[in-house]
DNA sequence: CAGAATCCCGTTGGATACTG
DNA sequence: CAGTATCCAACGGGATTCTG
């Protein structure tokens, strides 16, 4: 039986105007994205990055998604984009305070995932083992 | 200029075995999903729900995504699925302690989104209104 | 160097119909 | 009631090419 105190604590949260909720959900949906999270983490560690640096630090991201994700972050006020009018072009990205606040908020989830990784893996193994969609051979 | 103390605090986090990181990222990716978050929130408030209840409490979700998301949650050990052998069928879903822990971890993001909603909306408005495509010279 | 534009394919996810 | 199965449209996102 799940801990009733924790549950009560969660329910006591400042819930919540339904109209506001929709907006908050939208923000969550925009921010709870693979590349967004990785870029925020990278920018937390390297407080100032050029476009190419980010591409190198974020293995596997395509240039399209990098641009797209950075634009969204800039639009939401989570990163600043500074263009230096030189040639060749130099553009620097940096987390704002707002972005840094999000990074901190997401730490909780990150830490939870790390702390409970083994339990989750165990649960998955049990789940996979527990279902026999087909009769095992050897009858 | 972003707060340097907060930045240092974030960098001091227990980072991080690269192999583990991949797994953690995978967990994040699985869990940082629209329907997953909504269902966890609903199950935090209603500690026990039937399938149809969840469908009603989660407006807009299709039955396919509801089933799929619940299966994933069950697989990861975040919810329990209890089948009562009666007719018509009765199936109940309930958060586990693990799931409750995730709900708590995500609260930080939720609260951040609520607390900074206005700043984000303002940033978006500013972004839409006028971007200085180039650094403003002395014009 | 930092992107914009184009093409294209795989996955996601909704709608619908059927079943135990 | 609580699903499974099938079809299909939309979108995400990778690879490539072009530009200031």
PDB file of C-alpha atoms (C1' of nucleotides) in Angstrom:
ATOM      1  CA  UNK A   1       0.000   0.000   0.000  1.00  0.00           C
ATOM      2  CA  UNK A   2       1.537   3.300  -1.087  1.00  0.00           C
ATOM      3  CA  UNK A   3       2.552   5.765   1.564  1.00  0.00           C
ATOM      4  CA  UNK A   4      -0.547   7.774   2.482  1.00  0.00           C
ATOM      5  CA  UNK A   5       1.456  10.701   3.863  1.00  0.00           C
ATOM      6  CA  UNK A   6       3.294  11.282   0.630  1.00  0.00           C
ATOM      7  CA  UNK A   7       0.034  11.120  -1.204  1.00  0.00           C
ATOM      8  CA  UNK A   8      -1.551  13.666   1.066  1.00  0.00           C
ATOM      9  CA  UNK A   9       1.446  15.917   0.627  1.00  0.00           C
ATOM     10  CA  UNK A  10       1.095  15.796  -3.131  1.00  0.00           C
ATOM     11  CA  UNK A  11      -2.606  16.476  -3.039  1.00  0.00           C
ATOM     12  CA  UNK A  12      -2.037  19.522  -0.894  1.00  0.00           C
ATOM     13  CA  UNK A  13      -0.234  21.216  -3.759  1.00  0.00           C
ATOM     14  CA  UNK A  14      -1.614  24.544  -4.926  1.00  0.00           C
ATOM     15  CA  UNK A  15      -4.092  23.037  -7.372  1.00  0.00           C
ATOM     16  CA  UNK A  16      -5.236  24.665  -9.647  1.00  0.00           C
ATOM     17  CA  UNK A  17      -7.226  26.808 -11.963  1.00  0.00           C
ATOM     18  CA  UNK A  18      -8.283  24.626 -14.914  1.00  0.00           C
ATOM     19  CA  UNK A  19      -7.542  27.368 -17.434  1.00  0.00           C
ATOM     20  CA  UNK A  20      -4.062  27.875 -16.053  1.00  0.00           C
ATOM     21  CA  UNK A  21      -3.606  24.120 -16.004  1.00  0.00           C
ATOM     22  CA  UNK A  22      -3.913  23.896 -19.737  1.00  0.00           C
ATOM     23  CA  UNK A  23      -1.157  26.424 -20.182  1.00  0.00           C
ATOM     24  CA  UNK A  24       1.040  24.693 -17.664  1.00  0.00           C
ATOM     25  CA  UNK A  25       0.491  21.382 -19.411  1.00  0.00           C
ATOM     26  CA  UNK A  26       1.450  23.010 -22.652  1.00  0.00           C
ATOM     27  CA  UNK A  27       4.652  24.308 -21.133  1.00  0.00           C
ATOM     28  CA  UNK A  28       5.416  20.884 -19.731  1.00  0.00           C
ATOM     29  CA  UNK A  29       4.779  19.309 -23.100  1.00  0.00           C
ATOM     30  CA  UNK A  30       7.110  21.731 -24.784  1.00  0.00           C
ATOM     31  CA  UNK A  31       9.852  21.356 -22.255  1.00  0.00           C
ATOM     32  CA  UNK A  32       9.639  17.647 -21.517  1.00  0.00           C
ATOM     33  CA  UNK A  33      11.403  16.764 -24.711  1.00  0.00           C
ATOM     34  CA  UNK A  34      14.532  14.740 -25.274  1.00  0.00           C
ATOM     35  CA  UNK A  35      16.675  17.346 -27.021  1.00  0.00           C
ATOM     36  CA  UNK A  36      15.403  20.182 -24.887  1.00  0.00           C
ATOM     37  CA  UNK A  37      16.448  18.398 -21.742  1.00  0.00           C
ATOM     38  CA  UNK A  38      19.847  17.462 -23.108  1.00  0.00           C
ATOM     39  CA  UNK A  39      20.562  20.967 -24.336  1.00  0.00           C
ATOM     40  CA  UNK A  40      19.568  22.474 -21.028  1.00  0.00           C
ATOM     41  CA  UNK A  41      21.837  20.060 -19.267  1.00  0.00           C
ATOM     42  CA  UNK A  42      24.718  20.905 -21.597  1.00  0.00           C
ATOM     43  CA  UNK A  43      24.163  24.620 -21.166  1.00  0.00           C
ATOM     44  CA  UNK A  44      24.107  24.147 -17.436  1.00  0.00           C
ATOM     45  CA  UNK A  45      27.578  22.712 -17.578  1.00  0.00           C
ATOM     46  CA  UNK A  46      29.080  24.982 -20.269  1.00  0.00           C
ATOM     47  CA  UNK A  47      27.500  28.287 -19.561  1.00  0.00           C
ATOM     48  CA  UNK A  48      28.148  29.660 -23.008  1.00  0.00           C
ATOM     49  CA  UNK A  49      28.189  27.721 -26.280  1.00  0.00           C
ATOM     50  CA  UNK A  50      28.402  28.350 -29.974  1.00  0.00           C
ATOM     51  CA  UNK A  51      26.154  26.515 -32.402  1.00  0.00           C
ATOM     52  CA  UNK A  52      28.820  24.081 -33.510  1.00  0.00           C
ATOM     53  CA  UNK A  53      29.883  23.373 -29.959  1.00  0.00           C
ATOM     54  CA  UNK A  54      26.361  22.396 -29.026  1.00  0.00           C
ATOM     55  CA  UNK A  55      26.196  20.113 -32.043  1.00  0.00           C
ATOM     56  CA  UNK A  56      29.354  18.353 -30.869  1.00  0.00           C
ATOM     57  CA  UNK A  57      28.302  18.209 -27.235  1.00  0.00           C
ATOM     58  CA  UNK A  58      24.927  16.749 -28.125  1.00  0.00           C
ATOM     59  CA  UNK A  59      25.774  13.578 -30.035  1.00  0.00           C
ATOM     60  CA  UNK A  60      23.137  12.327 -32.395  1.00  0.00           C
ATOM     61  CA  UNK A  61      21.202  15.541 -32.790  1.00  0.00           C
ATOM     62  CA  UNK A  62      20.604  16.694 -36.340  1.00  0.00           C
ATOM     63  CA  UNK A  63      21.295  20.254 -37.309  1.00  0.00           C
ATOM     64  CA  UNK A  64      17.624  20.732 -37.984  1.00  0.00           C
ATOM     65  CA  UNK A  65      16.554  19.659 -34.517  1.00  0.00           C
ATOM     66  CA  UNK A  66      19.333  21.666 -32.931  1.00  0.00           C
ATOM     67  CA  UNK A  67      18.182  24.852 -34.625  1.00  0.00           C
ATOM     68  CA  UNK A  68      14.565  24.105 -33.959  1.00  0.00           C
ATOM     69  CA  UNK A  69      15.062  23.303 -30.290  1.00  0.00           C
ATOM     70  CA  UNK A  70      17.257  26.340 -29.715  1.00  0.00           C
ATOM     71  CA  UNK A  71      14.651  28.579 -31.323  1.00  0.00           C
ATOM     72  CA  UNK A  72      11.954  27.201 -29.057  1.00  0.00           C
ATOM     73  CA  UNK A  73      14.157  27.708 -26.014  1.00  0.00           C
ATOM     74  CA  UNK A  74      14.883  31.248 -27.092  1.00  0.00           C
ATOM     75  CA  UNK A  75      11.213  31.908 -27.761  1.00  0.00           C
ATOM     76  CA  UNK A  76      10.268  30.793 -24.265  1.00  0.00           C
ATOM     77  CA  UNK A  77      12.961  32.944 -22.717  1.00  0.00           C
ATOM     78  CA  UNK A  78      15.027  30.015 -21.503  1.00  0.00           C
ATOM     79  CA  UNK A  79      18.159  30.824 -23.472  1.00  0.00           C
ATOM     80  CA  UNK A  80      19.600  33.950 -24.991  1.00  0.00           C
ATOM     81  CA  UNK A  81      20.961  34.007 -28.503  1.00  0.00           C
ATOM     82  CA  UNK A  82      23.711  36.516 -29.177  1.00  0.00           C
ATOM     83  CA  UNK A  83      24.844  37.214 -32.711  1.00  0.00           C
ATOM     84  CA  UNK A  84      28.224  38.827 -33.258  1.00  0.00           C
ATOM     85  CA  UNK A  85      28.294  40.651 -36.584  1.00  0.00           C
ATOM     86  CA  UNK A  86      31.593  39.216 -37.700  1.00  0.00           C
ATOM     87  CA  UNK A  87      32.638  36.956 -40.491  1.00  0.00           C
ATOM     88  CA  UNK A  88      32.524  34.066 -40.209  1.00  0.00           C
ATOM     89  CA  UNK A  89      29.383  34.360 -38.090  1.00  0.00           C
ATOM     90  CA  UNK A  90      29.607  33.763 -34.370  1.00  0.00           C
ATOM     91  CA  UNK A  91      26.475  32.985 -32.363  1.00  0.00           C
ATOM     92  CA  UNK A  92      26.454  32.236 -28.679  1.00  0.00           C
ATOM     93  CA  UNK A  93      23.785  30.550 -26.603  1.00  0.00           C
ATOM     94  CA  UNK A  94      23.429  30.929 -22.871  1.00  0.00           C
ATOM     95  CA  UNK A  95      20.834  29.911 -20.296  1.00  0.00           C
ATOM     96  CA  UNK A  96      18.780  32.674 -18.741  1.00  0.00           C
ATOM     97  CA  UNK A  97      17.792  32.642 -15.088  1.00  0.00           C
ATOM     98  CA  UNK A  98      14.484  31.225 -16.191  1.00  0.00           C
ATOM     99  CA  UNK A  99      16.231  28.387 -17.976  1.00  0.00           C
ATOM    100  CA  UNK A 100      18.462  27.767 -15.015  1.00  0.00           C
ATOM    101  CA  UNK A 101      15.369  27.516 -12.833  1.00  0.00           C
ATOM    102  CA  UNK A 102      13.948  24.871 -15.136  1.00  0.00           C
ATOM    103  CA  UNK A 103      17.204  22.973 -15.022  1.00  0.00           C
ATOM    104  CA  UNK A 104      17.003  22.942 -11.280  1.00  0.00           C
ATOM    105  CA  UNK A 105      13.376  21.827 -11.295  1.00  0.00           C
ATOM    106  CA  UNK A 106      14.167  18.960 -13.615  1.00  0.00           C
ATOM    107  CA  UNK A 107      16.958  17.805 -11.377  1.00  0.00           C
ATOM    108  CA  UNK A 108      14.364  16.179  -9.183  1.00  0.00           C
ATOM    109  CA  UNK A 109      13.246  13.920 -12.009  1.00  0.00           C
ATOM    110  CA  UNK A 110      16.803  13.213 -13.021  1.00  0.00           C
ATOM    111  CA  UNK A 111      17.762  12.247  -9.517  1.00  0.00           C
ATOM    112  CA  UNK A 112      14.646  10.140  -9.157  1.00  0.00           C
ATOM    113  CA  UNK A 113      15.509   8.274 -12.358  1.00  0.00           C
ATOM    114  CA  UNK A 114      19.043   7.641 -11.152  1.00  0.00           C
ATOM    115  CA  UNK A 115      17.971   6.614  -7.688  1.00  0.00           C
ATOM    116  CA  UNK A 116      15.281   4.236  -8.925  1.00  0.00           C
ATOM    117  CA  UNK A 117      16.899   2.927 -12.042  1.00  0.00           C
ATOM    118  CA  UNK A 118      17.480  -0.514 -10.597  1.00  0.00           C
ATOM    119  CA  UNK A 119      13.958  -0.839  -9.297  1.00  0.00           C
ATOM    120  CA  UNK A 120      12.613   0.056 -12.711  1.00  0.00           C
ATOM    121  CA  UNK A 121      14.841  -2.402 -14.475  1.00  0.00           C
ATOM    122  CA  UNK A 122      13.775  -5.080 -12.014  1.00  0.00           C
ATOM    123  CA  UNK A 123      10.123  -4.226 -12.589  1.00  0.00           C
ATOM    124  CA  UNK A 124      10.588  -4.495 -16.336  1.00  0.00           C
ATOM    125  CA  UNK A 125      12.271  -7.861 -16.032  1.00  0.00           C
ATOM    126  CA  UNK A 126       9.472  -9.128 -13.821  1.00  0.00           C
ATOM    127  CA  UNK A 127       6.871  -7.779 -16.218  1.00  0.00           C
ATOM    128  CA  UNK A 128       8.516  -9.451 -19.193  1.00  0.00           C
ATOM    129  CA  UNK A 129       8.894 -12.715 -17.317  1.00  0.00           C
ATOM    130  CA  UNK A 130       5.380 -12.718 -15.906  1.00  0.00           C
ATOM    131  CA  UNK A 131       3.573 -12.752 -19.208  1.00  0.00           C
ATOM    132  CA  UNK A 132       3.664 -15.896 -21.301  1.00  0.00           C
ATOM    133  CA  UNK A 133       1.892 -14.966 -24.500  1.00  0.00           C
ATOM    134  CA  UNK A 134       2.820 -18.355 -25.885  1.00  0.00           C
ATOM    135  CA  UNK A 135       2.969 -21.746 -24.261  1.00  0.00           C
ATOM    136  CA  UNK A 136       6.595 -22.526 -23.437  1.00  0.00           C
ATOM    137  CA  UNK A 137       8.062 -25.381 -25.464  1.00  0.00           C
ATOM    138  CA  UNK A 138       9.120 -28.672 -23.960  1.00  0.00           C
ATOM    139  CA  UNK A 139       5.650 -29.962 -23.173  1.00  0.00           C
TER     140      UNK A 139
ATOM    141  CA  UNK B   1      23.603  37.534 -15.984  1.00  0.00           C
ATOM    142  CA  UNK B   2      22.416  34.203 -14.585  1.00  0.00           C
ATOM    143  CA  UNK B   3      22.980  33.466 -10.953  1.00  0.00           C
ATOM    144  CA  UNK B   4      26.413  31.865 -10.627  1.00  0.00           C
ATOM    145  CA  UNK B   5      25.606  30.171  -7.313  1.00  0.00           C
ATOM    146  CA  UNK B   6      22.674  28.274  -8.732  1.00  0.00           C
ATOM    147  CA  UNK B   7      24.805  27.236 -11.631  1.00  0.00           C
ATOM    148  CA  UNK B   8      27.505  25.925  -9.369  1.00  0.00           C
ATOM    149  CA  UNK B   9      24.929  24.051  -7.368  1.00  0.00           C
ATOM    150  CA  UNK B  10      23.632  22.316 -10.472  1.00  0.00           C
ATOM    151  CA  UNK B  11      27.078  21.409 -11.676  1.00  0.00           C
ATOM    152  CA  UNK B  12      27.845  19.809  -8.347  1.00  0.00           C
ATOM    153  CA  UNK B  13      25.240  17.142  -9.006  1.00  0.00           C
ATOM    154  CA  UNK B  14      26.399  13.533  -8.879  1.00  0.00           C
ATOM    155  CA  UNK B  15      27.371  13.289 -12.543  1.00  0.00           C
ATOM    156  CA  UNK B  16      27.693  10.628 -13.922  1.00  0.00           C
ATOM    157  CA  UNK B  17      28.616   7.300 -15.406  1.00  0.00           C
ATOM    158  CA  UNK B  18      28.041   7.568 -19.164  1.00  0.00           C
ATOM    159  CA  UNK B  19      26.615   4.064 -19.387  1.00  0.00           C
ATOM    160  CA  UNK B  20      24.139   4.731 -16.618  1.00  0.00           C
ATOM    161  CA  UNK B  21      23.344   8.060 -18.196  1.00  0.00           C
ATOM    162  CA  UNK B  22      21.982   6.404 -21.286  1.00  0.00           C
ATOM    163  CA  UNK B  23      19.611   4.340 -19.205  1.00  0.00           C
ATOM    164  CA  UNK B  24      18.536   7.337 -17.198  1.00  0.00           C
ATOM    165  CA  UNK B  25      17.907   9.299 -20.358  1.00  0.00           C
ATOM    166  CA  UNK B  26      15.822   6.447 -21.634  1.00  0.00           C
ATOM    167  CA  UNK B  27      13.759   6.459 -18.467  1.00  0.00           C
ATOM    168  CA  UNK B  28      13.322  10.210 -18.730  1.00  0.00           C
ATOM    169  CA  UNK B  29      12.254   9.853 -22.324  1.00  0.00           C
ATOM    170  CA  UNK B  30       9.699   7.257 -21.425  1.00  0.00           C
ATOM    171  CA  UNK B  31       8.323   9.158 -18.497  1.00  0.00           C
ATOM    172  CA  UNK B  32       8.460  12.723 -19.775  1.00  0.00           C
ATOM    173  CA  UNK B  33       5.430  12.214 -21.930  1.00  0.00           C
ATOM    174  CA  UNK B  34       2.180  14.122 -22.047  1.00  0.00           C
ATOM    175  CA  UNK B  35      -0.225  11.308 -21.231  1.00  0.00           C
ATOM    176  CA  UNK B  36       2.092   9.693 -18.745  1.00  0.00           C
ATOM    177  CA  UNK B  37       2.324  12.900 -16.753  1.00  0.00           C
ATOM    178  CA  UNK B  38      -1.402  13.492 -16.849  1.00  0.00           C
ATOM    179  CA  UNK B  39      -2.244   9.958 -15.779  1.00  0.00           C
ATOM    180  CA  UNK B  40       0.223  10.094 -12.931  1.00  0.00           C
ATOM    181  CA  UNK B  41      -1.312  13.341 -11.795  1.00  0.00           C
ATOM    182  CA  UNK B  42      -4.801  11.892 -11.984  1.00  0.00           C
ATOM    183  CA  UNK B  43      -3.765   8.797 -10.072  1.00  0.00           C
ATOM    184  CA  UNK B  44      -2.155  10.994  -7.465  1.00  0.00           C
ATOM    185  CA  UNK B  45      -5.476  12.648  -6.826  1.00  0.00           C
ATOM    186  CA  UNK B  46      -7.755   9.610  -7.169  1.00  0.00           C
ATOM    187  CA  UNK B  47      -5.734   6.866  -5.650  1.00  0.00           C
ATOM    188  CA  UNK B  48      -7.665   4.116  -7.376  1.00  0.00           C
ATOM    189  CA  UNK B  49      -9.273   4.239 -10.806  1.00  0.00           C
ATOM    190  CA  UNK B  50     -11.013   1.959 -13.237  1.00  0.00           C
ATOM    191  CA  UNK B  51     -10.206   2.079 -16.935  1.00  0.00           C
ATOM    192  CA  UNK B  52     -13.307   4.030 -17.857  1.00  0.00           C
ATOM    193  CA  UNK B  53     -12.795   6.492 -15.048  1.00  0.00           C
ATOM    194  CA  UNK B  54      -9.324   7.288 -16.285  1.00  0.00           C
ATOM    195  CA  UNK B  55     -10.667   7.801 -19.764  1.00  0.00           C
ATOM    196  CA  UNK B  56     -13.159  10.317 -18.421  1.00  0.00           C
ATOM    197  CA  UNK B  57     -10.674  12.055 -16.149  1.00  0.00           C
ATOM    198  CA  UNK B  58      -8.167  12.425 -18.952  1.00  0.00           C
ATOM    199  CA  UNK B  59     -10.041  14.391 -21.608  1.00  0.00           C
ATOM    200  CA  UNK B  60      -8.807  14.001 -25.132  1.00  0.00           C
ATOM    201  CA  UNK B  61      -6.934  10.771 -24.667  1.00  0.00           C
ATOM    202  CA  UNK B  62      -7.807   8.009 -27.082  1.00  0.00           C
ATOM    203  CA  UNK B  63      -8.530   4.565 -25.773  1.00  0.00           C
ATOM    204  CA  UNK B  64      -5.499   3.298 -27.616  1.00  0.00           C
ATOM    205  CA  UNK B  65      -3.130   5.723 -25.912  1.00  0.00           C
ATOM    206  CA  UNK B  66      -4.754   5.114 -22.562  1.00  0.00           C
ATOM    207  CA  UNK B  67      -4.152   1.387 -22.794  1.00  0.00           C
ATOM    208  CA  UNK B  68      -0.667   1.847 -24.161  1.00  0.00           C
ATOM    209  CA  UNK B  69       0.373   4.361 -21.532  1.00  0.00           C
ATOM    210  CA  UNK B  70      -1.075   2.305 -18.689  1.00  0.00           C
ATOM    211  CA  UNK B  71       0.775  -0.771 -19.927  1.00  0.00           C
ATOM    212  CA  UNK B  72       4.043   1.135 -19.993  1.00  0.00           C
ATOM    213  CA  UNK B  73       3.444   2.448 -16.499  1.00  0.00           C
ATOM    214  CA  UNK B  74       2.652  -1.039 -15.283  1.00  0.00           C
ATOM    215  CA  UNK B  75       5.720  -2.434 -17.012  1.00  0.00           C
ATOM    216  CA  UNK B  76       7.976   0.082 -15.285  1.00  0.00           C
ATOM    217  CA  UNK B  77       6.436  -0.681 -11.932  1.00  0.00           C
ATOM    218  CA  UNK B  78       4.816   2.724 -11.556  1.00  0.00           C
ATOM    219  CA  UNK B  79       1.227   1.507 -11.348  1.00  0.00           C
ATOM    220  CA  UNK B  80      -0.426  -1.739 -10.386  1.00  0.00           C
ATOM    221  CA  UNK B  81      -3.176  -3.264 -12.469  1.00  0.00           C
ATOM    222  CA  UNK B  82      -5.696  -5.360 -10.589  1.00  0.00           C
ATOM    223  CA  UNK B  83      -8.192  -7.497 -12.476  1.00  0.00           C
ATOM    224  CA  UNK B  84     -11.321  -8.677 -10.682  1.00  0.00           C
ATOM    225  CA  UNK B  85     -12.649 -11.858 -12.265  1.00  0.00           C
ATOM    226  CA  UNK B  86     -16.219 -10.691 -12.475  1.00  0.00           C
ATOM    227  CA  UNK B  87     -18.554  -9.928 -15.277  1.00  0.00           C
ATOM    228  CA  UNK B  88     -18.603  -7.314 -16.551  1.00  0.00           C
ATOM    229  CA  UNK B  89     -14.841  -6.986 -16.101  1.00  0.00           C
ATOM    230  CA  UNK B  90     -13.505  -4.662 -13.444  1.00  0.00           C
ATOM    231  CA  UNK B  91      -9.884  -3.466 -13.600  1.00  0.00           C
ATOM    232  CA  UNK B  92      -8.335  -1.054 -11.161  1.00  0.00           C
ATOM    233  CA  UNK B  93      -5.213   1.030 -11.503  1.00  0.00           C
ATOM    234  CA  UNK B  94      -3.223   2.445  -8.617  1.00  0.00           C
ATOM    235  CA  UNK B  95       0.120   4.184  -8.225  1.00  0.00           C
ATOM    236  CA  UNK B  96       2.895   2.240  -6.565  1.00  0.00           C
ATOM    237  CA  UNK B  97       5.367   3.877  -4.200  1.00  0.00           C
ATOM    238  CA  UNK B  98       7.721   4.127  -7.135  1.00  0.00           C
ATOM    239  CA  UNK B  99       5.089   5.961  -9.142  1.00  0.00           C
ATOM    240  CA  UNK B 100       4.321   8.222  -6.226  1.00  0.00           C
ATOM    241  CA  UNK B 101       8.004   9.060  -5.975  1.00  0.00           C
ATOM    242  CA  UNK B 102       8.019  10.072  -9.610  1.00  0.00           C
ATOM    243  CA  UNK B 103       4.936  12.195  -9.076  1.00  0.00           C
ATOM    244  CA  UNK B 104       6.758  13.980  -6.302  1.00  0.00           C
ATOM    245  CA  UNK B 105       9.872  14.475  -8.403  1.00  0.00           C
ATOM    246  CA  UNK B 106       7.827  15.957 -11.202  1.00  0.00           C
ATOM    247  CA  UNK B 107       6.180  18.379  -8.856  1.00  0.00           C
ATOM    248  CA  UNK B 108       9.260  20.546  -9.102  1.00  0.00           C
ATOM    249  CA  UNK B 109       8.733  20.996 -12.819  1.00  0.00           C
ATOM    250  CA  UNK B 110       5.025  21.516 -12.375  1.00  0.00           C
ATOM    251  CA  UNK B 111       5.583  24.177  -9.758  1.00  0.00           C
ATOM    252  CA  UNK B 112       8.252  25.807 -11.862  1.00  0.00           C
ATOM    253  CA  UNK B 113       5.867  25.951 -14.815  1.00  0.00           C
ATOM    254  CA  UNK B 114       3.145  27.478 -12.675  1.00  0.00           C
ATOM    255  CA  UNK B 115       5.450  29.937 -10.996  1.00  0.00           C
ATOM    256  CA  UNK B 116       7.012  31.100 -14.257  1.00  0.00           C
ATOM    257  CA  UNK B 117       4.060  30.876 -16.551  1.00  0.00           C
ATOM    258  CA  UNK B 118       3.695  34.611 -16.848  1.00  0.00           C
ATOM    259  CA  UNK B 119       7.360  35.168 -17.552  1.00  0.00           C
ATOM    260  CA  UNK B 120       7.232  32.568 -20.297  1.00  0.00           C
ATOM    261  CA  UNK B 121       4.143  34.071 -21.845  1.00  0.00           C
ATOM    262  CA  UNK B 122       5.788  37.479 -21.734  1.00  0.00           C
ATOM    263  CA  UNK B 123       8.921  36.074 -23.349  1.00  0.00           C
ATOM    264  CA  UNK B 124       6.856  34.528 -26.125  1.00  0.00           C
ATOM    265  CA  UNK B 125       5.016  37.744 -26.749  1.00  0.00           C
ATOM    266  CA  UNK B 126       8.285  39.645 -26.924  1.00  0.00           C
ATOM    267  CA  UNK B 127       9.753  37.033 -29.236  1.00  0.00           C
ATOM    268  CA  UNK B 128       6.774  37.153 -31.568  1.00  0.00           C
ATOM    269  CA  UNK B 129       6.632  40.935 -31.518  1.00  0.00           C
ATOM    270  CA  UNK B 130      10.168  41.775 -32.362  1.00  0.00           C
ATOM    271  CA  UNK B 131      13.375  39.926 -32.743  1.00  0.00           C
ATOM    272  CA  UNK B 132      16.443  41.941 -33.447  1.00  0.00           C
ATOM    273  CA  UNK B 133      17.724  39.761 -36.235  1.00  0.00           C
ATOM    274  CA  UNK B 134      21.001  41.584 -35.987  1.00  0.00           C
ATOM    275  CA  UNK B 135      22.722  43.247 -33.099  1.00  0.00           C
ATOM    276  CA  UNK B 136      21.440  46.821 -33.065  1.00  0.00           C
ATOM    277  CA  UNK B 137      24.233  49.085 -34.277  1.00  0.00           C
ATOM    278  CA  UNK B 138      24.290  52.767 -33.438  1.00  0.00           C
ATOM    279  CA  UNK B 139      21.473  53.481 -35.838  1.00  0.00           C
TER     280      UNK B 139
ATOM    281  C1'  DC C   1      30.295  29.130 -39.350  1.00  0.00           C
ATOM    282  C1'  DA C   2      25.473  29.197 -38.643  1.00  0.00           C
ATOM    283  C1'  DG C   3      21.758  28.379 -40.493  1.00  0.00           C
ATOM    284  C1'  DA C   4      17.481  27.843 -44.274  1.00  0.00           C
ATOM    285  C1'  DA C   5      15.170  24.903 -47.522  1.00  0.00           C
ATOM    286  C1'  DT C   6      13.867  20.583 -49.457  1.00  0.00           C
ATOM    287  C1'  DC C   7      12.965  15.769 -49.682  1.00  0.00           C
ATOM    288  C1'  DC C   8      11.439  11.670 -47.648  1.00  0.00           C
ATOM    289  C1'  DC C   9      10.517   7.952 -44.630  1.00  0.00           C
ATOM    290  C1'  DG C  10       9.331   5.877 -40.098  1.00  0.00           C
ATOM    291  C1'  DT C  11       6.728   6.371 -36.111  1.00  0.00           C
ATOM    292  C1'  DT C  12       2.928   8.225 -33.537  1.00  0.00           C
ATOM    293  C1'  DG C  13      -1.492   8.362 -32.605  1.00  0.00           C
ATOM    294  C1'  DG C  14      -6.608   8.961 -33.787  1.00  0.00           C
ATOM    295  C1'  DA C  15     -10.902   6.627 -35.546  1.00  0.00           C
ATOM    296  C1'  DT C  16     -13.338   2.643 -36.142  1.00  0.00           C
ATOM    297  C1'  DA C  17     -14.770  -2.071 -35.684  1.00  0.00           C
ATOM    298  C1'  DC C  18     -14.658  -6.345 -33.230  1.00  0.00           C
ATOM    299  C1'  DT C  19     -14.325  -9.647 -28.811  1.00  0.00           C
ATOM    300  C1'  DG C  20     -14.423 -12.076 -24.107  1.00  0.00           C
TER     301       DG C  20
ATOM    302  C1'  DC D   1     -16.627  -3.015 -19.310  1.00  0.00           C
ATOM    303  C1'  DA D   2     -12.099  -3.354 -20.787  1.00  0.00           C
ATOM    304  C1'  DG D   3      -9.787  -4.120 -23.854  1.00  0.00           C
ATOM    305  C1'  DT D   4      -7.496  -5.961 -29.011  1.00  0.00           C
ATOM    306  C1'  DA D   5      -6.950  -5.350 -34.046  1.00  0.00           C
ATOM    307  C1'  DT D   6      -6.709  -2.742 -38.194  1.00  0.00           C
ATOM    308  C1'  DC D   7      -6.344   1.067 -41.145  1.00  0.00           C
ATOM    309  C1'  DC D   8      -4.670   5.513 -42.215  1.00  0.00           C
ATOM    310  C1'  DA D   9      -3.389  10.513 -41.793  1.00  0.00           C
ATOM    311  C1'  DA D  10      -0.182  13.661 -39.637  1.00  0.00           C
ATOM    312  C1'  DC D  11       3.924  14.814 -37.808  1.00  0.00           C
ATOM    313  C1'  DG D  12       8.686  14.310 -36.342  1.00  0.00           C
ATOM    314  C1'  DG D  13      12.907  14.204 -37.568  1.00  0.00           C
ATOM    315  C1'  DG D  14      17.173  12.537 -40.461  1.00  0.00           C
ATOM    316  C1'  DA D  15      20.024  13.330 -44.714  1.00  0.00           C
ATOM    317  C1'  DT D  16      21.276  16.372 -48.075  1.00  0.00           C
ATOM    318  C1'  DT D  17      21.882  20.626 -50.492  1.00  0.00           C
ATOM    319  C1'  DC D  18      22.250  25.635 -50.735  1.00  0.00           C
ATOM    320  C1'  DT D  19      23.408  30.571 -48.838  1.00  0.00           C
ATOM    321  C1'  DG D  20      25.092  35.033 -46.403  1.00  0.00           C
TER     322       DG D  20
END
